């Protein structure tokens, strides 16, 4: 029998348990968060990562803040949750799901603020658990929509990790690959290693191997050669934020991949739930790109790989223009990038 993949996160005994993604694939261990600041730190340090996953973790961060604030007066509760929301949202700036999820939870807190402490906590807890379940259901829906775009025995290429580990479960880009594999549509998956955090090498291959989905790891710089020499039927990636014109922020390297895919006439699919669409941002150029520490580029596994004092840039995401994207797959259907703003109407 196939073993279930370890849960990305779970809620038990007023504690948020996060699968430590920095320890994978060598060790399966969980970090326990009992305060919202624990959750914020875990998001900052990439113990949990991936846009929908940090959204759901952020939601439980609000539950932890609510537990702490439950005996305060209604006004004090609101101000405590406001402070916690600011801390949680600022943990990582690019993925919009975190802001979306925390703000949704803050609304639940506002609505429940006059309830007795236990009922107030129960409302928050239920809202976060609902978000967790919803995320998995949405991913499965996107999996169905996306799989329809692929033909039998496809070879696809993916970047970073947009799998179960980047969500509450099942995954966005890897969700499509999972469903398509079950439908006999995936022959092989090329996985970009994804420097500097190696989400592809450490996490995506780990997930695919557990599902027994055939995959081949390549370094990021090999993608062009692989597209030229192997028949790649589609590039499938996730997203951290989608602007209204269809530009997409995703893991650094996605933009280069999109150019390579366009040159080689390979369809380029972005898989993103509607919570990743930023209805307040018109163009990709307006999206704040997180710059992370130089050390993450200068070292691998704590070992220096460049001379001391080397200047470094470390943008963690880039923007893929709508014109390089074939389709955006959401839980509400498949959209041409320049039509993604019509989703607002069906929201
Ligand atoms: O820095 P990370 O690992 O959080 O970046 C993750 C990505 O860029 C994913 O592609 C994106 O969040 C979509 S995950 C379903």
Short mmCIF file of C-alpha atoms and ligand atoms in Angstrom, two decimals:
data_model
loop_
_atom_site.label_atom_id
_atom_site.label_comp_id
_atom_site.label_asym_id
_atom_site.label_seq_id
_atom_site.Cartn_x
_atom_site.Cartn_y
_atom_site.Cartn_z
CA UNK A 1 0.00 0.00 0.00
CA UNK A 2 1.22 3.51 -0.84
CA UNK A 3 2.21 5.50 2.26
CA UNK A 4 0.44 8.85 2.73
CA UNK A 5 2.79 11.78 2.32
CA UNK A 6 3.58 13.51 5.64
CA UNK A 7 1.13 16.37 6.28
CA UNK A 8 2.51 19.85 5.54
CA UNK A 9 0.82 21.20 8.66
CA UNK A 10 -1.77 20.12 11.19
CA UNK A 11 -3.57 21.56 14.21
CA UNK A 12 -3.66 19.59 17.43
CA UNK A 13 -3.95 20.54 21.11
CA UNK A 14 -3.95 24.29 20.49
CA UNK A 15 -0.67 23.89 18.66
CA UNK A 16 0.21 24.31 14.99
CA UNK A 17 2.53 21.54 13.82
CA UNK A 18 4.61 22.45 10.76
CA UNK A 19 6.55 19.90 8.77
CA UNK A 20 10.10 21.30 8.83
CA UNK A 21 10.79 21.78 5.14
CA UNK A 22 14.37 22.85 5.81
CA UNK A 23 15.10 19.36 7.14
CA UNK A 24 13.61 17.57 4.12
CA UNK A 25 14.32 15.24 2.45
CA UNK A 26 16.75 13.93 5.08
CA UNK A 27 14.45 14.10 8.07
CA UNK A 28 10.70 14.23 8.65
CA UNK A 29 10.21 16.35 11.75
CA UNK A 30 7.67 18.88 12.95
CA UNK A 31 8.13 22.35 14.44
CA UNK A 32 5.50 23.18 17.04
CA UNK A 33 4.08 26.70 17.11
CA UNK A 34 2.16 27.87 20.17
CA UNK A 35 2.23 31.63 19.51
CA UNK A 36 1.59 33.73 16.43
CA UNK A 37 5.20 34.93 16.56
CA UNK A 38 6.35 31.28 16.34
CA UNK A 39 4.30 31.02 13.14
CA UNK A 40 5.69 34.28 11.77
CA UNK A 41 9.27 33.14 12.45
CA UNK A 42 8.65 29.74 10.84
CA UNK A 43 7.31 31.47 7.71
CA UNK A 44 10.28 33.88 7.59
CA UNK A 45 12.76 31.05 8.02
CA UNK A 46 11.10 28.88 5.35
CA UNK A 47 10.23 26.04 7.71
CA UNK A 48 6.95 26.34 5.89
CA UNK A 49 6.86 27.91 2.44
CA UNK A 50 4.72 27.99 -0.69
CA UNK A 51 2.00 30.60 -1.11
CA UNK A 52 -1.14 28.63 -0.09
CA UNK A 53 0.71 26.83 2.73
CA UNK A 54 1.89 30.04 4.36
CA UNK A 55 -1.65 31.38 3.97
CA UNK A 56 -3.13 28.47 5.91
CA UNK A 57 -0.29 28.65 8.49
CA UNK A 58 -1.00 32.38 8.87
CA UNK A 59 -4.67 31.58 9.50
CA UNK A 60 -3.69 29.29 12.38
CA UNK A 61 -1.34 32.06 13.55
CA UNK A 62 -4.47 34.19 14.00
CA UNK A 63 -6.09 31.34 15.97
CA UNK A 64 -3.08 31.32 18.30
CA UNK A 65 -3.34 35.08 18.69
CA UNK A 66 -7.07 34.66 19.38
CA UNK A 67 -6.39 32.09 22.11
CA UNK A 68 -4.03 34.55 23.78
CA UNK A 69 -6.50 37.44 23.42
CA UNK A 70 -9.70 35.54 24.20
CA UNK A 71 -10.14 36.91 27.73
CA UNK A 72 -9.50 40.54 26.78
CA UNK A 73 -12.26 43.08 26.21
CA UNK A 74 -13.69 43.21 22.67
CA UNK A 75 -11.70 46.35 21.82
CA UNK A 76 -8.48 44.96 23.25
CA UNK A 77 -9.07 41.71 21.35
CA UNK A 78 -9.44 43.56 18.07
CA UNK A 79 -6.31 45.56 18.66
CA UNK A 80 -4.35 42.40 19.61
CA UNK A 81 -5.51 40.63 16.44
CA UNK A 82 -4.64 43.69 14.38
CA UNK A 83 -1.10 43.70 15.77
CA UNK A 84 -0.75 39.94 15.18
CA UNK A 85 -2.09 40.30 11.63
CA UNK A 86 0.53 42.93 10.78
CA UNK A 87 3.33 40.71 12.11
CA UNK A 88 2.02 37.63 10.28
CA UNK A 89 1.43 39.41 6.95
CA UNK A 90 4.88 41.00 7.00
CA UNK A 91 6.61 37.62 7.48
CA UNK A 92 6.86 37.28 3.69
CA UNK A 93 5.77 40.05 1.36
CA UNK A 94 5.27 38.57 -2.12
CA UNK A 95 2.79 35.70 -1.72
CA UNK A 96 -0.61 37.36 -1.52
CA UNK A 97 -2.27 34.27 0.00
CA UNK A 98 -0.78 35.11 3.40
CA UNK A 99 -2.43 38.55 3.47
CA UNK A 100 -5.65 37.12 2.05
CA UNK A 101 -5.83 34.37 4.69
CA UNK A 102 -4.92 36.56 7.68
CA UNK A 103 -7.42 39.24 6.65
CA UNK A 104 -10.14 36.61 6.25
CA UNK A 105 -9.41 35.40 9.77
CA UNK A 106 -9.36 38.95 11.15
CA UNK A 107 -12.90 39.34 9.80
CA UNK A 108 -13.97 36.17 11.66
CA UNK A 109 -12.44 37.61 14.83
CA UNK A 110 -14.32 40.87 14.32
CA UNK A 111 -17.61 39.05 13.81
CA UNK A 112 -17.08 36.87 16.90
CA UNK A 113 -15.54 39.45 19.20
CA UNK A 114 -18.50 39.62 21.60
CA UNK A 115 -18.71 35.85 22.12
CA UNK A 116 -17.49 34.23 25.33
CA UNK A 117 -13.77 33.24 25.25
CA UNK A 118 -14.31 29.58 24.34
CA UNK A 119 -16.84 30.32 21.60
CA UNK A 120 -14.59 33.06 20.21
CA UNK A 121 -11.71 30.56 19.99
CA UNK A 122 -14.00 27.89 18.49
CA UNK A 123 -15.08 30.26 15.70
CA UNK A 124 -11.49 31.10 14.80
CA UNK A 125 -10.39 27.48 14.98
CA UNK A 126 -13.25 26.33 12.76
CA UNK A 127 -12.54 29.07 10.21
CA UNK A 128 -8.88 28.03 9.94
CA UNK A 129 -9.78 24.33 9.69
CA UNK A 130 -12.29 25.19 6.95
CA UNK A 131 -9.59 27.09 5.06
CA UNK A 132 -7.32 24.04 5.33
CA UNK A 133 -9.99 21.73 3.88
CA UNK A 134 -10.97 24.26 1.22
CA UNK A 135 -7.37 24.56 0.05
CA UNK A 136 -7.11 20.81 -0.58
CA UNK A 137 -10.49 20.74 -2.37
CA UNK A 138 -9.46 23.71 -4.56
CA UNK A 139 -6.19 22.01 -5.47
CA UNK A 140 -8.03 18.85 -6.53
CA UNK A 141 -10.38 20.94 -8.68
CA UNK A 142 -7.41 22.67 -10.35
CA UNK A 143 -5.86 19.25 -10.83
CA UNK A 144 -8.91 18.17 -12.85
CA UNK A 145 -8.97 21.33 -14.98
CA UNK A 146 -5.24 21.23 -15.60
CA UNK A 147 -5.05 17.54 -16.44
CA UNK A 148 -7.55 18.10 -19.25
CA UNK A 149 -4.99 20.30 -21.01
CA UNK A 150 -2.44 17.51 -21.23
CA UNK A 151 -2.34 14.64 -23.65
CA UNK A 152 -1.46 11.03 -22.95
CA UNK A 153 2.17 10.30 -22.01
CA UNK A 154 3.24 13.92 -21.66
CA UNK A 155 6.66 14.98 -20.46
CA UNK A 156 6.41 18.15 -18.39
CA UNK A 157 8.81 20.45 -16.61
CA UNK A 158 8.19 22.16 -13.28
CA UNK A 159 10.03 24.69 -11.15
CA UNK A 160 10.37 25.10 -7.37
CA UNK A 161 7.84 23.13 -5.32
CA UNK A 162 4.18 23.80 -5.96
CA UNK A 163 3.08 20.55 -4.43
CA UNK A 164 1.40 19.21 -1.30
CA UNK A 165 4.24 20.81 0.65
CA UNK A 166 3.45 24.26 -0.72
CA UNK A 167 -0.25 23.96 0.16
CA UNK A 168 -2.43 22.30 2.78
CA UNK A 169 -2.20 19.22 0.56
CA UNK A 170 -2.23 17.88 -3.04
CA UNK A 171 -0.56 20.93 -4.58
CA UNK A 172 -1.21 23.38 -7.40
CA UNK A 173 1.23 22.64 -10.26
CA UNK A 174 2.00 19.22 -8.75
CA UNK A 175 -1.74 18.76 -8.16
CA UNK A 176 -2.21 18.96 -11.93
CA UNK A 177 0.68 16.55 -12.40
CA UNK A 178 -0.79 14.16 -9.77
CA UNK A 179 -4.21 14.09 -11.43
CA UNK A 180 -2.73 13.85 -14.91
CA UNK A 181 -0.54 10.94 -13.80
CA UNK A 182 -3.58 9.08 -12.47
CA UNK A 183 -5.20 9.68 -15.88
CA UNK A 184 -2.20 8.14 -17.68
CA UNK A 185 -1.10 11.49 -19.04
CA UNK A 186 2.33 11.86 -17.44
CA UNK A 187 5.31 9.92 -18.71
CA UNK A 188 8.00 12.00 -17.06
CA UNK A 189 8.54 15.16 -15.03
CA UNK A 190 11.70 17.25 -15.29
CA UNK A 191 12.28 19.04 -11.98
CA UNK A 192 14.39 22.21 -11.78
CA UNK A 193 16.54 22.11 -8.66
CA UNK A 194 15.62 25.77 -7.91
CA UNK A 195 18.61 27.59 -6.48
CA UNK A 196 19.20 28.79 -3.80
CA UNK A 197 16.69 26.94 -1.58
CA UNK A 198 16.59 23.83 -3.75
CA UNK A 199 12.85 23.36 -3.37
CA UNK A 200 12.84 21.32 -6.59
CA UNK A 201 15.73 19.05 -5.59
CA UNK A 202 14.73 18.59 -1.97
CA UNK A 203 10.94 18.78 -2.00
CA UNK A 204 9.46 18.18 -5.45
CA UNK A 205 11.49 15.05 -6.16
CA UNK A 206 10.64 13.82 -2.63
CA UNK A 207 6.94 14.26 -3.26
CA UNK A 208 7.01 12.74 -6.74
CA UNK A 209 9.02 9.74 -5.62
CA UNK A 210 6.49 8.97 -2.91
CA UNK A 211 3.74 9.01 -5.54
CA UNK A 212 5.97 6.88 -7.79
CA UNK A 213 5.66 9.52 -10.51
CA UNK A 214 8.73 9.28 -12.77
CA UNK A 215 10.93 12.36 -12.46
CA UNK A 216 14.36 13.58 -13.44
CA UNK A 217 16.19 16.30 -11.56
CA UNK A 218 18.02 18.99 -13.55
CA UNK A 219 19.87 22.12 -12.47
CA UNK A 220 18.12 25.37 -13.40
CA UNK A 221 20.64 26.15 -16.11
CA UNK A 222 19.87 22.88 -17.93
CA UNK A 223 16.24 23.75 -18.74
CA UNK A 224 16.96 25.29 -22.16
CA UNK A 225 19.05 22.35 -23.30
CA UNK A 226 16.40 19.90 -22.08
CA UNK A 227 13.68 21.79 -23.96
CA UNK A 228 15.80 21.67 -27.11
CA UNK A 229 16.77 18.01 -26.90
CA UNK A 230 13.79 16.33 -25.17
CA UNK A 231 10.19 16.61 -26.18
CA UNK A 232 8.72 18.76 -23.40
CA UNK A 233 4.94 19.00 -23.76
CA UNK A 234 4.30 21.64 -21.12
CA UNK A 235 5.89 23.72 -18.40
CA UNK A 236 3.68 23.78 -15.28
CA UNK A 237 4.37 26.12 -12.37
CA UNK A 238 2.59 27.67 -9.39
CA UNK A 239 2.24 31.35 -8.48
CA UNK A 240 2.73 33.63 -5.50
CA UNK A 241 0.67 36.49 -6.85
CA UNK A 242 -1.21 37.14 -10.06
CA UNK A 243 -1.78 40.74 -11.17
CA UNK A 244 -5.01 41.75 -12.89
CA UNK A 245 -3.32 41.93 -16.30
CA UNK A 246 -2.22 38.29 -15.93
CA UNK A 247 1.44 38.93 -14.99
CA UNK A 248 2.59 36.32 -12.47
CA UNK A 249 5.04 36.50 -9.57
CA UNK A 250 6.59 33.12 -8.86
CA UNK A 251 9.87 31.60 -7.69
CA UNK A 252 12.97 33.22 -9.14
CA UNK A 253 13.79 31.52 -12.43
CA UNK A 254 10.18 31.25 -13.59
CA UNK A 255 10.57 34.27 -15.90
CA UNK A 256 13.63 32.76 -17.61
CA UNK A 257 11.77 29.46 -18.01
CA UNK A 258 8.85 31.25 -19.63
CA UNK A 259 11.15 32.83 -22.21
CA UNK A 260 12.72 29.45 -22.95
CA UNK A 261 9.27 27.86 -23.26
CA UNK A 262 8.08 30.58 -25.63
CA UNK A 263 11.19 30.20 -27.80
CA UNK A 264 10.69 26.45 -27.98
CA UNK A 265 6.91 26.81 -28.51
CA UNK A 266 6.07 24.87 -25.34
CA UNK A 267 2.78 25.70 -23.55
CA UNK A 268 3.42 27.46 -20.25
CA UNK A 269 0.75 26.85 -17.61
CA UNK A 270 0.41 28.64 -14.27
CA UNK A 271 -1.72 26.90 -11.64
CA UNK A 272 -3.08 29.21 -8.94
CA UNK A 273 -6.15 29.33 -6.71
CA UNK A 274 -8.23 32.53 -6.87
CA UNK A 275 -6.75 33.50 -3.48
CA UNK A 276 -3.47 34.10 -5.35
CA UNK A 277 -5.04 36.77 -7.57
CA UNK A 278 -4.36 40.25 -6.29
CA UNK A 279 -7.40 42.28 -7.27
CA UNK A 280 -5.65 45.45 -6.11
CA UNK A 281 -2.62 45.12 -8.35
CA UNK A 282 -2.96 46.00 -12.00
CA UNK A 283 0.50 45.07 -13.30
CA UNK A 284 3.24 42.67 -12.30
CA UNK A 285 5.75 45.54 -12.02
CA UNK A 286 3.79 46.77 -8.99
CA UNK A 287 4.34 43.53 -7.05
CA UNK A 288 6.86 43.77 -4.21
CA UNK A 289 9.60 41.20 -4.76
CA UNK A 290 11.08 39.77 -1.57
CA UNK A 291 14.86 40.15 -1.33
CA UNK A 292 16.31 37.50 0.96
CA UNK A 293 19.67 37.33 2.69
CA UNK A 294 22.95 37.08 0.77
CA UNK A 295 23.96 34.12 2.93
CA UNK A 296 21.31 31.94 1.29
CA UNK A 297 23.17 32.42 -2.02
CA UNK A 298 26.71 32.41 -0.64
CA UNK A 299 26.32 29.12 1.23
CA UNK A 300 24.98 25.66 0.54
CA UNK A 301 24.20 23.63 3.65
CA UNK A 302 26.12 26.19 5.68
CA UNK A 303 29.25 25.78 3.53
CA UNK A 304 30.59 28.85 1.73
CA UNK A 305 30.71 28.53 -2.04
CA UNK A 306 32.03 32.00 -2.93
CA UNK A 307 34.88 34.16 -1.64
CA UNK A 308 34.14 36.18 1.50
CA UNK A 309 32.77 39.63 0.76
CA UNK A 310 31.28 38.68 -2.62
CA UNK A 311 28.44 41.04 -3.55
CA UNK A 312 25.12 39.22 -3.94
CA UNK A 313 21.60 39.88 -5.19
CA UNK A 314 18.88 37.60 -3.94
CA UNK A 315 15.46 38.39 -5.34
CA UNK A 316 13.37 35.41 -4.24
CA UNK A 317 10.73 35.81 -6.97
CA UNK A 318 10.41 37.24 -10.46
CA UNK A 319 7.59 38.39 -12.70
CA UNK A 320 6.53 36.41 -15.74
CA UNK A 321 4.69 38.63 -18.20
CA UNK A 322 1.17 37.58 -19.19
CA UNK A 323 2.35 37.38 -22.81
CA UNK A 324 4.58 34.40 -21.93
CA UNK A 325 1.79 32.46 -20.22
CA UNK A 326 -0.48 30.15 -22.21
CA UNK A 327 -3.19 29.63 -19.57
CA UNK A 328 -3.80 30.26 -15.88
CA UNK A 329 -5.54 27.30 -14.24
CA UNK A 330 -7.73 28.21 -11.26
CA UNK A 331 -10.38 26.30 -9.30
CA UNK A 332 -12.98 28.34 -11.18
CA UNK A 333 -11.76 27.34 -14.62
CA UNK A 334 -8.94 27.92 -17.08
CA UNK A 335 -8.27 31.48 -18.19
CA UNK A 336 -6.15 33.22 -20.79
CA UNK A 337 -3.93 35.49 -18.65
CA UNK A 338 -5.49 38.67 -20.04
CA UNK A 339 -8.92 37.39 -18.94
CA UNK A 340 -7.99 36.60 -15.33
CA UNK A 341 -9.60 39.84 -14.10
CA UNK A 342 -13.02 38.52 -15.18
CA UNK A 343 -12.73 36.10 -12.24
CA UNK A 344 -13.67 38.97 -9.96
CA UNK A 345 -17.19 38.82 -11.36
CA UNK A 346 -17.69 35.16 -10.45
CA UNK A 347 -16.00 35.48 -7.02
O1 LIG B 1 10.01 30.69 -1.62
P1 LIG B 1 8.95 29.66 -1.71
O2 LIG B 1 9.45 28.27 -1.61
O3 LIG B 1 7.82 29.96 -0.75
O4 LIG B 1 8.36 29.83 -3.17
C1 LIG B 1 7.32 29.01 -3.57
C2 LIG B 1 6.89 29.26 -4.96
O5 LIG B 1 7.39 30.13 -5.64
C3 LIG B 1 5.74 28.43 -5.46
O6 LIG B 1 5.86 28.20 -6.82
C4 LIG B 1 4.44 29.20 -5.19
O7 LIG B 1 4.36 29.59 -3.86
C5 LIG B 1 3.26 28.42 -5.55
S1 LIG B 1 3.07 27.08 -4.46
C6 LIG B 1 1.66 26.28 -4.69
#
